Amino acid sequence: VSSLKSGNYIEEKNYMGLFDDPFISLQMGVLSSGVISPSGAVIDLVAEKMQLSSIIEKKVFDIEGKKIGYLFYSDFFGGSEKELNEVFHWFQEEGVGDVVLDLRYNPGGYVNVATHLSSILAPMDVVNSEKVLVTYQWNAGYQAYWEQEKQYARLRTVFNKSVPVNMNLQRLYVFTTSSSASASELVITGLDPYMEVIKIGGASHGKYTGSSLFRPETYNGKTWEVDQEIKNWGILPIIFRYANSLGITNFKNGFTPDYIVPDLLLEGVQQLGDPNEPFLGKALELISGINFSVHAPTTKSGFEMRVDLLPKKDYFHGSVFVKMD
């Protein structure tokens, strides 16, 4: 009920300040008849930086002699490349021939991680010949500058032939919803010219742009100095749009699924990786030809619950201010 650091009751007007404290002690209490009485228990909380695994679930199915690998991947932020290598090494050892990639709640992340995953999945000849995964379109000034300076890494990203594992797939099954955005959509559109990408679920979000984080730093002639007053803040402006090797971009309405499957989060819910889960059941049916029984809800509430990002808009205009740790 109270923070011993400040000696104040935790209230709506002050609780946000506790988020930035590296250490707080909480005095617990009991609410009775509108009065809080200290219970005597004190709980110490120490802030800790954590990075959760982006790989939430992975499975291999053996259905009528077909080995199918399933991966739920939650984001494309840094640090998951090693885990991706391990998962797909395992898939190879198990003899997986078809891959189901679950990006239904993946909002995106770093281009280099998306490139890494795409290079694991794509046909081997595409990767070894370093075909173009995506190109970047800047404003007129920067576009001309990068071209003049031959800064090709600023103009395109190619498949990475140094990835330690390649599945050499000819087709890929991907789960999407309106929460599948940015780097998720980059993987889908980047792979599409080179292999069959079968989309299951709902329309993706429709974010075809990229950004970069700028911190409040100034150069003193030798080093970069961070403004201490606003050291925990940065600006994340949209600075380019991407297109696949065929020039496809500006997909504001996202990618339409090849097979529409509703994402019900309140009724008839199955565990991720369960063959009876509607998205996975449909993918397994398409691959094996076997109709998996999906547990449908006995009643319907009249609405579907979705996890959404911001409303769709033209992401090529505007920036976002973010607070950093």
PDB file of C-alpha atoms in Angstrom:
ATOM      1  CA  VAL A   1       0.000   0.000   0.000  1.00  0.00           C
ATOM      2  CA  SER A   2       2.926   2.345   0.486  1.00  0.00           C
ATOM      3  CA  SER A   3       6.480   2.829  -0.741  1.00  0.00           C
ATOM      4  CA  LEU A   4       9.032   3.114   2.049  1.00  0.00           C
ATOM      5  CA  LYS A   5      11.265   5.096  -0.320  1.00  0.00           C
ATOM      6  CA  SER A   6       8.830   7.973  -0.389  1.00  0.00           C
ATOM      7  CA  GLY A   7       6.748   7.177   2.689  1.00  0.00           C
ATOM      8  CA  ASN A   8       3.591   7.827   0.714  1.00  0.00           C
ATOM      9  CA  TYR A   9       0.547   5.755  -0.069  1.00  0.00           C
ATOM     10  CA  ILE A  10       0.531   4.445  -3.627  1.00  0.00           C
ATOM     11  CA  GLU A  11      -2.176   6.352  -5.432  1.00  0.00           C
ATOM     12  CA  GLU A  12      -3.244   6.996  -8.987  1.00  0.00           C
ATOM     13  CA  LYS A  13      -1.380  10.314  -9.030  1.00  0.00           C
ATOM     14  CA  ASN A  14       2.015   8.886  -7.995  1.00  0.00           C
ATOM     15  CA  TYR A  15       2.242   5.198  -8.925  1.00  0.00           C
ATOM     16  CA  MET A  16       3.821   5.900 -12.342  1.00  0.00           C
ATOM     17  CA  GLY A  17       6.951   7.230 -10.647  1.00  0.00           C
ATOM     18  CA  LEU A  18       7.651   3.819  -9.164  1.00  0.00           C
ATOM     19  CA  PHE A  19       8.343   2.355 -12.623  1.00  0.00           C
ATOM     20  CA  ASP A  20      11.681   4.171 -12.902  1.00  0.00           C
ATOM     21  CA  ASP A  21      12.978   3.317  -9.427  1.00  0.00           C
ATOM     22  CA  PRO A  22      15.804   0.727  -9.380  1.00  0.00           C
ATOM     23  CA  PHE A  23      14.695  -0.428  -5.917  1.00  0.00           C
ATOM     24  CA  ILE A  24      11.549   0.003  -3.833  1.00  0.00           C
ATOM     25  CA  SER A  25      10.248  -1.428  -0.575  1.00  0.00           C
ATOM     26  CA  LEU A  26       6.514  -1.903  -0.217  1.00  0.00           C
ATOM     27  CA  GLN A  27       4.715  -1.860   3.112  1.00  0.00           C
ATOM     28  CA  MET A  28       1.673  -4.073   2.757  1.00  0.00           C
ATOM     29  CA  GLY A  29      -1.625  -3.371   4.448  1.00  0.00           C
ATOM     30  CA  VAL A  30      -5.205  -4.494   4.895  1.00  0.00           C
ATOM     31  CA  LEU A  31      -8.179  -2.471   3.687  1.00  0.00           C
ATOM     32  CA  SER A  32     -11.102  -2.615   6.072  1.00  0.00           C
ATOM     33  CA  SER A  33     -14.074  -0.241   6.205  1.00  0.00           C
ATOM     34  CA  GLY A  34     -12.245   2.199   3.982  1.00  0.00           C
ATOM     35  CA  VAL A  35      -9.178   2.301   6.217  1.00  0.00           C
ATOM     36  CA  ILE A  36      -5.784   0.751   5.351  1.00  0.00           C
ATOM     37  CA  SER A  37      -3.894  -0.749   8.279  1.00  0.00           C
ATOM     38  CA  PRO A  38      -0.248  -1.871   7.858  1.00  0.00           C
ATOM     39  CA  SER A  39       0.030  -5.646   8.042  1.00  0.00           C
ATOM     40  CA  GLY A  40       3.686  -5.650   9.071  1.00  0.00           C
ATOM     41  CA  ALA A  41       4.919  -7.375   5.895  1.00  0.00           C
ATOM     42  CA  VAL A  42       7.507  -5.491   3.813  1.00  0.00           C
ATOM     43  CA  ILE A  43       8.347  -6.629   0.290  1.00  0.00           C
ATOM     44  CA  ASP A  44      11.549  -5.502  -1.413  1.00  0.00           C
ATOM     45  CA  LEU A  45      11.484  -5.185  -5.201  1.00  0.00           C
ATOM     46  CA  VAL A  46      14.661  -4.805  -7.273  1.00  0.00           C
ATOM     47  CA  ALA A  47      14.391  -3.770 -10.936  1.00  0.00           C
ATOM     48  CA  GLU A  48      16.019  -6.161 -13.360  1.00  0.00           C
ATOM     49  CA  LYS A  49      16.507  -5.917 -17.111  1.00  0.00           C
ATOM     50  CA  MET A  50      15.204  -8.999 -18.859  1.00  0.00           C
ATOM     51  CA  GLN A  51      14.947 -10.195 -22.424  1.00  0.00           C
ATOM     52  CA  LEU A  52      12.264 -12.771 -22.960  1.00  0.00           C
ATOM     53  CA  SER A  53      12.676 -15.438 -25.586  1.00  0.00           C
ATOM     54  CA  SER A  54      10.986 -14.642 -28.893  1.00  0.00           C
ATOM     55  CA  ILE A  55      10.381 -18.340 -29.451  1.00  0.00           C
ATOM     56  CA  ILE A  56       7.242 -19.200 -27.525  1.00  0.00           C
ATOM     57  CA  GLU A  57       6.483 -22.648 -28.951  1.00  0.00           C
ATOM     58  CA  LYS A  58       8.128 -25.125 -31.306  1.00  0.00           C
ATOM     59  CA  LYS A  59       6.968 -28.593 -32.314  1.00  0.00           C
ATOM     60  CA  VAL A  60       7.514 -31.290 -34.906  1.00  0.00           C
ATOM     61  CA  PHE A  61       4.541 -33.313 -36.183  1.00  0.00           C
ATOM     62  CA  ASP A  62       4.791 -36.627 -38.001  1.00  0.00           C
ATOM     63  CA  ILE A  63       1.553 -37.052 -39.967  1.00  0.00           C
ATOM     64  CA  GLU A  64       1.275 -39.843 -42.512  1.00  0.00           C
ATOM     65  CA  GLY A  65       5.032 -39.782 -43.002  1.00  0.00           C
ATOM     66  CA  LYS A  66       5.178 -35.994 -43.430  1.00  0.00           C
ATOM     67  CA  LYS A  67       7.403 -34.164 -40.957  1.00  0.00           C
ATOM     68  CA  ILE A  68       6.020 -30.701 -40.202  1.00  0.00           C
ATOM     69  CA  GLY A  69       7.774 -28.083 -38.079  1.00  0.00           C
ATOM     70  CA  TYR A  70       5.755 -25.463 -36.186  1.00  0.00           C
ATOM     71  CA  LEU A  71       7.279 -22.288 -34.705  1.00  0.00           C
ATOM     72  CA  PHE A  72       5.506 -19.496 -32.822  1.00  0.00           C
ATOM     73  CA  TYR A  73       7.745 -16.433 -33.121  1.00  0.00           C
ATOM     74  CA  SER A  74       6.729 -13.355 -31.122  1.00  0.00           C
ATOM     75  CA  ASP A  75       9.045 -10.556 -32.342  1.00  0.00           C
ATOM     76  CA  PHE A  76      12.115  -9.724 -34.424  1.00  0.00           C
ATOM     77  CA  PHE A  77      14.119  -7.966 -31.764  1.00  0.00           C
ATOM     78  CA  GLY A  78      17.824  -8.680 -31.346  1.00  0.00           C
ATOM     79  CA  GLY A  79      19.303 -11.720 -29.688  1.00  0.00           C
ATOM     80  CA  SER A  80      17.061 -14.454 -31.076  1.00  0.00           C
ATOM     81  CA  GLU A  81      19.244 -15.461 -34.042  1.00  0.00           C
ATOM     82  CA  LYS A  82      21.026 -18.150 -32.013  1.00  0.00           C
ATOM     83  CA  GLU A  83      17.704 -19.591 -30.853  1.00  0.00           C
ATOM     84  CA  LEU A  84      16.396 -19.601 -34.428  1.00  0.00           C
ATOM     85  CA  ASN A  85      19.491 -21.506 -35.534  1.00  0.00           C
ATOM     86  CA  GLU A  86      18.911 -24.095 -32.823  1.00  0.00           C
ATOM     87  CA  VAL A  87      15.234 -24.547 -33.708  1.00  0.00           C
ATOM     88  CA  PHE A  88      15.871 -25.056 -37.401  1.00  0.00           C
ATOM     89  CA  HIS A  89      18.868 -27.331 -36.783  1.00  0.00           C
ATOM     90  CA  TRP A  90      16.443 -29.448 -34.766  1.00  0.00           C
ATOM     91  CA  PHE A  91      13.884 -29.305 -37.580  1.00  0.00           C
ATOM     92  CA  GLN A  92      16.537 -30.525 -40.024  1.00  0.00           C
ATOM     93  CA  GLU A  93      17.617 -33.341 -37.732  1.00  0.00           C
ATOM     94  CA  GLU A  94      13.978 -34.444 -37.475  1.00  0.00           C
ATOM     95  CA  GLY A  95      13.631 -34.448 -41.265  1.00  0.00           C
ATOM     96  CA  VAL A  96      11.119 -31.579 -41.431  1.00  0.00           C
ATOM     97  CA  GLY A  97       9.955 -30.886 -44.978  1.00  0.00           C
ATOM     98  CA  ASP A  98       7.213 -28.305 -44.298  1.00  0.00           C
ATOM     99  CA  VAL A  99       7.393 -25.318 -41.947  1.00  0.00           C
ATOM    100  CA  VAL A 100       4.517 -23.471 -40.286  1.00  0.00           C
ATOM    101  CA  LEU A 101       5.583 -20.020 -39.069  1.00  0.00           C
ATOM    102  CA  ASP A 102       3.209 -18.421 -36.566  1.00  0.00           C
ATOM    103  CA  LEU A 103       3.473 -14.616 -36.743  1.00  0.00           C
ATOM    104  CA  ARG A 104      -0.085 -13.859 -35.642  1.00  0.00           C
ATOM    105  CA  TYR A 105       0.947 -11.503 -32.807  1.00  0.00           C
ATOM    106  CA  ASN A 106       4.387 -10.484 -34.097  1.00  0.00           C
ATOM    107  CA  PRO A 107       4.600  -6.652 -34.387  1.00  0.00           C
ATOM    108  CA  GLY A 108       8.032  -6.651 -36.040  1.00  0.00           C
ATOM    109  CA  GLY A 109      11.518  -5.601 -34.998  1.00  0.00           C
ATOM    110  CA  TYR A 110      14.938  -5.470 -36.619  1.00  0.00           C
ATOM    111  CA  VAL A 111      15.572  -5.922 -40.342  1.00  0.00           C
ATOM    112  CA  ASN A 112      18.738  -7.952 -39.725  1.00  0.00           C
ATOM    113  CA  VAL A 113      16.778 -10.517 -37.691  1.00  0.00           C
ATOM    114  CA  ALA A 114      14.085 -10.700 -40.393  1.00  0.00           C
ATOM    115  CA  THR A 115      16.850 -11.219 -42.959  1.00  0.00           C
ATOM    116  CA  HIS A 116      18.341 -13.993 -40.838  1.00  0.00           C
ATOM    117  CA  LEU A 117      15.041 -15.857 -40.582  1.00  0.00           C
ATOM    118  CA  SER A 118      14.243 -15.336 -44.273  1.00  0.00           C
ATOM    119  CA  SER A 119      17.651 -16.741 -45.205  1.00  0.00           C
ATOM    120  CA  ILE A 120      16.983 -19.850 -43.110  1.00  0.00           C
ATOM    121  CA  LEU A 121      13.654 -20.460 -44.836  1.00  0.00           C
ATOM    122  CA  ALA A 122      14.302 -19.525 -48.487  1.00  0.00           C
ATOM    123  CA  PRO A 123      15.424 -21.861 -51.304  1.00  0.00           C
ATOM    124  CA  MET A 124      19.139 -22.550 -51.016  1.00  0.00           C
ATOM    125  CA  ASP A 125      20.001 -21.252 -54.489  1.00  0.00           C
ATOM    126  CA  VAL A 126      18.284 -17.943 -53.716  1.00  0.00           C
ATOM    127  CA  VAL A 127      20.296 -17.545 -50.528  1.00  0.00           C
ATOM    128  CA  ASN A 128      23.649 -18.648 -51.974  1.00  0.00           C
ATOM    129  CA  SER A 129      23.297 -16.270 -54.912  1.00  0.00           C
ATOM    130  CA  GLU A 130      22.420 -13.444 -52.491  1.00  0.00           C
ATOM    131  CA  LYS A 131      19.253 -12.389 -54.243  1.00  0.00           C
ATOM    132  CA  VAL A 132      17.554  -9.165 -53.144  1.00  0.00           C
ATOM    133  CA  LEU A 133      15.226  -9.624 -50.193  1.00  0.00           C
ATOM    134  CA  VAL A 134      13.983  -6.005 -50.051  1.00  0.00           C
ATOM    135  CA  THR A 135      14.921  -2.590 -51.387  1.00  0.00           C
ATOM    136  CA  TYR A 136      14.641   0.709 -49.512  1.00  0.00           C
ATOM    137  CA  GLN A 137      13.046   3.904 -50.771  1.00  0.00           C
ATOM    138  CA  TRP A 138      14.221   7.106 -49.065  1.00  0.00           C
ATOM    139  CA  ASN A 139      13.308  10.717 -49.680  1.00  0.00           C
ATOM    140  CA  ALA A 140      14.736  12.199 -52.887  1.00  0.00           C
ATOM    141  CA  GLY A 141      17.783  13.719 -51.174  1.00  0.00           C
ATOM    142  CA  TYR A 142      18.916  10.622 -49.333  1.00  0.00           C
ATOM    143  CA  GLN A 143      18.054   8.307 -52.233  1.00  0.00           C
ATOM    144  CA  ALA A 144      20.353  10.293 -54.518  1.00  0.00           C
ATOM    145  CA  TYR A 145      23.064  10.510 -51.839  1.00  0.00           C
ATOM    146  CA  TRP A 146      23.177   6.763 -51.105  1.00  0.00           C
ATOM    147  CA  GLU A 147      23.273   6.011 -54.827  1.00  0.00           C
ATOM    148  CA  GLN A 148      26.017   8.565 -55.466  1.00  0.00           C
ATOM    149  CA  GLU A 149      28.111   7.222 -52.575  1.00  0.00           C
ATOM    150  CA  LYS A 150      27.396   3.619 -53.626  1.00  0.00           C
ATOM    151  CA  GLN A 151      26.063   2.859 -50.136  1.00  0.00           C
ATOM    152  CA  TYR A 152      24.268  -0.238 -51.359  1.00  0.00           C
ATOM    153  CA  ALA A 153      23.496  -1.495 -47.845  1.00  0.00           C
ATOM    154  CA  ARG A 154      21.283   1.594 -47.486  1.00  0.00           C
ATOM    155  CA  LEU A 155      19.462   0.771 -50.698  1.00  0.00           C
ATOM    156  CA  ARG A 156      18.787  -2.943 -50.388  1.00  0.00           C
ATOM    157  CA  THR A 157      19.136  -6.017 -48.220  1.00  0.00           C
ATOM    158  CA  VAL A 158      20.145  -9.338 -49.736  1.00  0.00           C
ATOM    159  CA  PHE A 159      19.763 -12.854 -48.398  1.00  0.00           C
ATOM    160  CA  ASN A 160      22.506 -13.823 -45.965  1.00  0.00           C
ATOM    161  CA  LYS A 161      24.377 -16.879 -47.266  1.00  0.00           C
ATOM    162  CA  SER A 162      26.378 -17.182 -44.035  1.00  0.00           C
ATOM    163  CA  VAL A 163      23.412 -18.452 -41.981  1.00  0.00           C
ATOM    164  CA  PRO A 164      24.426 -21.774 -40.397  1.00  0.00           C
ATOM    165  CA  VAL A 165      21.236 -23.590 -41.420  1.00  0.00           C
ATOM    166  CA  ASN A 166      18.986 -23.420 -44.478  1.00  0.00           C
ATOM    167  CA  MET A 167      15.696 -25.309 -44.862  1.00  0.00           C
ATOM    168  CA  ASN A 168      15.645 -24.950 -48.683  1.00  0.00           C
ATOM    169  CA  LEU A 169      11.863 -24.630 -48.675  1.00  0.00           C
ATOM    170  CA  GLN A 170       9.714 -24.235 -51.766  1.00  0.00           C
ATOM    171  CA  ARG A 171       6.666 -23.182 -49.748  1.00  0.00           C
ATOM    172  CA  LEU A 172       5.959 -21.725 -46.331  1.00  0.00           C
ATOM    173  CA  TYR A 173       2.772 -21.568 -44.240  1.00  0.00           C
ATOM    174  CA  VAL A 174       2.440 -18.301 -42.280  1.00  0.00           C
ATOM    175  CA  PHE A 175      -0.179 -17.291 -39.689  1.00  0.00           C
ATOM    176  CA  THR A 176      -1.195 -13.624 -39.730  1.00  0.00           C
ATOM    177  CA  THR A 177      -3.612 -11.256 -38.011  1.00  0.00           C
ATOM    178  CA  SER A 178      -3.894  -7.470 -37.830  1.00  0.00           C
ATOM    179  CA  SER A 179      -1.092  -7.654 -35.250  1.00  0.00           C
ATOM    180  CA  SER A 180       1.386  -9.104 -37.778  1.00  0.00           C
ATOM    181  CA  ALA A 181       3.304  -6.011 -38.822  1.00  0.00           C
ATOM    182  CA  SER A 182       6.511  -4.469 -40.115  1.00  0.00           C
ATOM    183  CA  ALA A 183       9.321  -7.080 -40.072  1.00  0.00           C
ATOM    184  CA  SER A 184       6.697  -9.848 -40.123  1.00  0.00           C
ATOM    185  CA  GLU A 185       5.310  -8.419 -43.340  1.00  0.00           C
ATOM    186  CA  LEU A 186       8.843  -7.909 -44.655  1.00  0.00           C
ATOM    187  CA  VAL A 187       9.494 -11.642 -44.351  1.00  0.00           C
ATOM    188  CA  ILE A 188       6.213 -12.455 -46.104  1.00  0.00           C
ATOM    189  CA  THR A 189       6.644 -10.060 -49.021  1.00  0.00           C
ATOM    190  CA  GLY A 190      10.413 -10.566 -49.252  1.00  0.00           C
ATOM    191  CA  LEU A 191      10.071 -14.339 -49.655  1.00  0.00           C
ATOM    192  CA  ASP A 192       7.041 -14.201 -51.937  1.00  0.00           C
ATOM    193  CA  PRO A 193       8.935 -13.738 -55.262  1.00  0.00           C
ATOM    194  CA  TYR A 194      11.057 -16.824 -54.584  1.00  0.00           C
ATOM    195  CA  MET A 195       8.691 -19.351 -53.039  1.00  0.00           C
ATOM    196  CA  GLU A 196       5.038 -20.039 -52.289  1.00  0.00           C
ATOM    197  CA  VAL A 197       3.957 -18.201 -49.136  1.00  0.00           C
ATOM    198  CA  ILE A 198       0.581 -19.472 -47.948  1.00  0.00           C
ATOM    199  CA  LYS A 199      -1.085 -17.084 -45.493  1.00  0.00           C
ATOM    200  CA  ILE A 200      -3.599 -18.363 -42.946  1.00  0.00           C
ATOM    201  CA  GLY A 201      -5.688 -16.282 -40.518  1.00  0.00           C
ATOM    202  CA  GLY A 202      -6.595 -12.628 -41.042  1.00  0.00           C
ATOM    203  CA  ALA A 203      -5.243  -9.671 -42.988  1.00  0.00           C
ATOM    204  CA  SER A 204      -1.862  -8.456 -41.757  1.00  0.00           C
ATOM    205  CA  HIS A 205      -1.406  -4.969 -40.354  1.00  0.00           C
ATOM    206  CA  GLY A 206      -0.059  -3.037 -43.338  1.00  0.00           C
ATOM    207  CA  LYS A 207       3.210  -1.407 -42.180  1.00  0.00           C
ATOM    208  CA  TYR A 208       5.685  -1.160 -45.042  1.00  0.00           C
ATOM    209  CA  THR A 209       8.046   1.397 -43.513  1.00  0.00           C
ATOM    210  CA  GLY A 210      11.147   1.404 -41.340  1.00  0.00           C
ATOM    211  CA  SER A 211      12.584   3.677 -38.687  1.00  0.00           C
ATOM    212  CA  SER A 212      15.771   4.340 -36.799  1.00  0.00           C
ATOM    213  CA  LEU A 213      16.341   5.419 -33.205  1.00  0.00           C
ATOM    214  CA  PHE A 214      18.119   8.724 -32.610  1.00  0.00           C
ATOM    215  CA  ARG A 215      19.373   9.615 -29.129  1.00  0.00           C
ATOM    216  CA  PRO A 216      20.014  13.146 -27.743  1.00  0.00           C
ATOM    217  CA  GLU A 217      23.750  13.096 -28.521  1.00  0.00           C
ATOM    218  CA  THR A 218      26.144  15.809 -29.679  1.00  0.00           C
ATOM    219  CA  TYR A 219      29.658  15.372 -31.067  1.00  0.00           C
ATOM    220  CA  ASN A 220      32.355  17.318 -29.217  1.00  0.00           C
ATOM    221  CA  GLY A 221      35.052  16.646 -31.801  1.00  0.00           C
ATOM    222  CA  LYS A 222      36.202  13.397 -30.207  1.00  0.00           C
ATOM    223  CA  THR A 223      33.257  11.515 -28.776  1.00  0.00           C
ATOM    224  CA  TRP A 224      29.477  11.598 -28.668  1.00  0.00           C
ATOM    225  CA  GLU A 225      28.021  13.079 -25.484  1.00  0.00           C
ATOM    226  CA  VAL A 226      24.504  12.330 -24.275  1.00  0.00           C
ATOM    227  CA  ASP A 227      22.369  15.175 -22.975  1.00  0.00           C
ATOM    228  CA  GLN A 228      21.863  14.129 -19.341  1.00  0.00           C
ATOM    229  CA  GLU A 229      18.565  15.996 -18.978  1.00  0.00           C
ATOM    230  CA  ILE A 230      16.874  13.832 -21.575  1.00  0.00           C
ATOM    231  CA  LYS A 231      19.247  10.841 -21.627  1.00  0.00           C
ATOM    232  CA  ASN A 232      16.400   8.328 -21.366  1.00  0.00           C
ATOM    233  CA  TRP A 233      14.553   9.707 -24.376  1.00  0.00           C
ATOM    234  CA  GLY A 234      14.921   9.311 -28.113  1.00  0.00           C
ATOM    235  CA  ILE A 235      13.110   9.908 -31.359  1.00  0.00           C
ATOM    236  CA  LEU A 236      12.067   7.078 -33.661  1.00  0.00           C
ATOM    237  CA  PRO A 237      11.218   8.682 -37.011  1.00  0.00           C
ATOM    238  CA  ILE A 238       9.938   6.811 -40.044  1.00  0.00           C
ATOM    239  CA  ILE A 239      12.791   7.233 -42.548  1.00  0.00           C
ATOM    240  CA  PHE A 240      12.148   4.815 -45.426  1.00  0.00           C
ATOM    241  CA  ARG A 241       9.689   2.427 -46.978  1.00  0.00           C
ATOM    242  CA  TYR A 242      10.615  -1.051 -48.158  1.00  0.00           C
ATOM    243  CA  ALA A 243       9.605  -3.030 -51.218  1.00  0.00           C
ATOM    244  CA  ASN A 244      10.283  -6.597 -52.264  1.00  0.00           C
ATOM    245  CA  SER A 245      12.366  -7.496 -55.339  1.00  0.00           C
ATOM    246  CA  LEU A 246       9.270  -7.005 -57.522  1.00  0.00           C
ATOM    247  CA  GLY A 247       8.702  -3.498 -56.197  1.00  0.00           C
ATOM    248  CA  ILE A 248       5.650  -4.319 -54.075  1.00  0.00           C
ATOM    249  CA  THR A 249       5.116  -1.740 -51.311  1.00  0.00           C
ATOM    250  CA  ASN A 250       2.390   0.588 -49.978  1.00  0.00           C
ATOM    251  CA  PHE A 251       0.249  -2.337 -48.794  1.00  0.00           C
ATOM    252  CA  LYS A 252      -1.729  -0.163 -46.364  1.00  0.00           C
ATOM    253  CA  ASN A 253      -4.452  -2.754 -45.923  1.00  0.00           C
ATOM    254  CA  GLY A 254      -2.018  -5.546 -45.198  1.00  0.00           C
ATOM    255  CA  PHE A 255      -1.798  -8.904 -46.944  1.00  0.00           C
ATOM    256  CA  THR A 256      -5.039 -10.790 -47.475  1.00  0.00           C
ATOM    257  CA  PRO A 257      -4.882 -14.372 -46.195  1.00  0.00           C
ATOM    258  CA  ASP A 258      -5.218 -17.250 -48.628  1.00  0.00           C
ATOM    259  CA  TYR A 259      -7.317 -19.035 -45.998  1.00  0.00           C
ATOM    260  CA  ILE A 260      -9.381 -16.979 -43.551  1.00  0.00           C
ATOM    261  CA  VAL A 261      -9.451 -18.364 -40.019  1.00  0.00           C
ATOM    262  CA  PRO A 262     -10.979 -16.261 -37.176  1.00  0.00           C
ATOM    263  CA  ASP A 263      -8.748 -15.638 -34.180  1.00  0.00           C
ATOM    264  CA  LEU A 264     -11.065 -16.275 -31.237  1.00  0.00           C
ATOM    265  CA  LEU A 265      -9.448 -15.499 -27.904  1.00  0.00           C
ATOM    266  CA  LEU A 266     -12.409 -15.989 -25.580  1.00  0.00           C
ATOM    267  CA  GLU A 267     -14.068 -19.240 -26.597  1.00  0.00           C
ATOM    268  CA  GLY A 268     -12.920 -22.556 -27.982  1.00  0.00           C
ATOM    269  CA  VAL A 269      -9.314 -21.581 -27.276  1.00  0.00           C
ATOM    270  CA  GLN A 270      -6.628 -24.202 -27.727  1.00  0.00           C
ATOM    271  CA  GLN A 271      -2.999 -24.116 -26.649  1.00  0.00           C
ATOM    272  CA  LEU A 272      -0.470 -22.881 -29.184  1.00  0.00           C
ATOM    273  CA  GLY A 273       0.949 -25.931 -30.956  1.00  0.00           C
ATOM    274  CA  ASP A 274      -2.198 -27.998 -30.418  1.00  0.00           C
ATOM    275  CA  PRO A 275      -3.341 -29.568 -33.724  1.00  0.00           C
ATOM    276  CA  ASN A 276      -6.930 -28.712 -32.734  1.00  0.00           C
ATOM    277  CA  GLU A 277      -6.067 -24.996 -32.569  1.00  0.00           C
ATOM    278  CA  PRO A 278      -7.869 -23.535 -35.627  1.00  0.00           C
ATOM    279  CA  PHE A 279      -4.887 -21.874 -37.331  1.00  0.00           C
ATOM    280  CA  LEU A 280      -2.586 -24.868 -36.898  1.00  0.00           C
ATOM    281  CA  GLY A 281      -5.354 -27.337 -37.695  1.00  0.00           C
ATOM    282  CA  LYS A 282      -5.901 -25.632 -41.045  1.00  0.00           C
ATOM    283  CA  ALA A 283      -2.194 -25.667 -41.898  1.00  0.00           C
ATOM    284  CA  LEU A 284      -1.851 -29.343 -41.003  1.00  0.00           C
ATOM    285  CA  GLU A 285      -4.907 -30.114 -43.112  1.00  0.00           C
ATOM    286  CA  LEU A 286      -3.442 -28.303 -46.121  1.00  0.00           C
ATOM    287  CA  ILE A 287      -0.140 -30.139 -45.774  1.00  0.00           C
ATOM    288  CA  SER A 288      -1.378 -33.631 -44.938  1.00  0.00           C
ATOM    289  CA  GLY A 289      -4.852 -33.729 -46.456  1.00  0.00           C
ATOM    290  CA  ILE A 290      -6.241 -34.867 -43.098  1.00  0.00           C
ATOM    291  CA  ASN A 291      -9.127 -32.879 -41.620  1.00  0.00           C
ATOM    292  CA  PHE A 292      -8.213 -32.091 -38.033  1.00  0.00           C
ATOM    293  CA  SER A 293     -11.220 -31.749 -35.730  1.00  0.00           C
ATOM    294  CA  VAL A 294     -11.320 -28.246 -34.320  1.00  0.00           C
ATOM    295  CA  HIS A 295     -13.092 -27.713 -31.018  1.00  0.00           C
ATOM    296  CA  ALA A 296     -15.672 -25.077 -31.942  1.00  0.00           C
ATOM    297  CA  PRO A 297     -17.342 -23.020 -29.184  1.00  0.00           C
ATOM    298  CA  THR A 298     -20.823 -24.260 -28.246  1.00  0.00           C
ATOM    299  CA  THR A 299     -22.006 -20.647 -27.957  1.00  0.00           C
ATOM    300  CA  LYS A 300     -20.812 -17.462 -29.566  1.00  0.00           C
ATOM    301  CA  SER A 301     -20.538 -14.227 -27.624  1.00  0.00           C
ATOM    302  CA  GLY A 302     -21.284 -12.018 -30.600  1.00  0.00           C
ATOM    303  CA  PHE A 303     -17.849 -10.445 -30.872  1.00  0.00           C
ATOM    304  CA  GLU A 304     -14.278 -11.489 -31.491  1.00  0.00           C
ATOM    305  CA  MET A 305     -11.393 -10.261 -29.391  1.00  0.00           C
ATOM    306  CA  ARG A 306      -8.298  -9.107 -31.271  1.00  0.00           C
ATOM    307  CA  VAL A 307      -4.918  -7.758 -30.298  1.00  0.00           C
ATOM    308  CA  ASP A 308      -4.373  -4.644 -32.411  1.00  0.00           C
ATOM    309  CA  LEU A 309      -1.624  -2.134 -32.999  1.00  0.00           C
ATOM    310  CA  LEU A 310      -2.399   1.475 -33.788  1.00  0.00           C
ATOM    311  CA  PRO A 311      -5.168   2.140 -36.313  1.00  0.00           C
ATOM    312  CA  LYS A 312      -4.076   1.788 -39.920  1.00  0.00           C
ATOM    313  CA  LYS A 313      -2.742   4.975 -41.423  1.00  0.00           C
ATOM    314  CA  ASP A 314      -0.023   6.162 -43.776  1.00  0.00           C
ATOM    315  CA  TYR A 315       3.050   5.260 -41.722  1.00  0.00           C
ATOM    316  CA  PHE A 316       5.312   7.143 -44.100  1.00  0.00           C
ATOM    317  CA  HIS A 317       4.352  10.389 -42.403  1.00  0.00           C
ATOM    318  CA  GLY A 318       5.121  11.067 -38.766  1.00  0.00           C
ATOM    319  CA  SER A 319       7.443   9.993 -36.000  1.00  0.00           C
ATOM    320  CA  VAL A 320       7.165   8.416 -32.590  1.00  0.00           C
ATOM    321  CA  PHE A 321       8.829   9.579 -29.391  1.00  0.00           C
ATOM    322  CA  VAL A 322       9.880   6.754 -27.117  1.00  0.00           C
ATOM    323  CA  LYS A 323      11.345   6.544 -23.639  1.00  0.00           C
ATOM    324  CA  MET A 324      14.283   4.161 -23.323  1.00  0.00           C
ATOM    325  CA  ASP A 325      15.645   2.286 -20.343  1.00  0.00           C
TER     326      ASP A 325
END
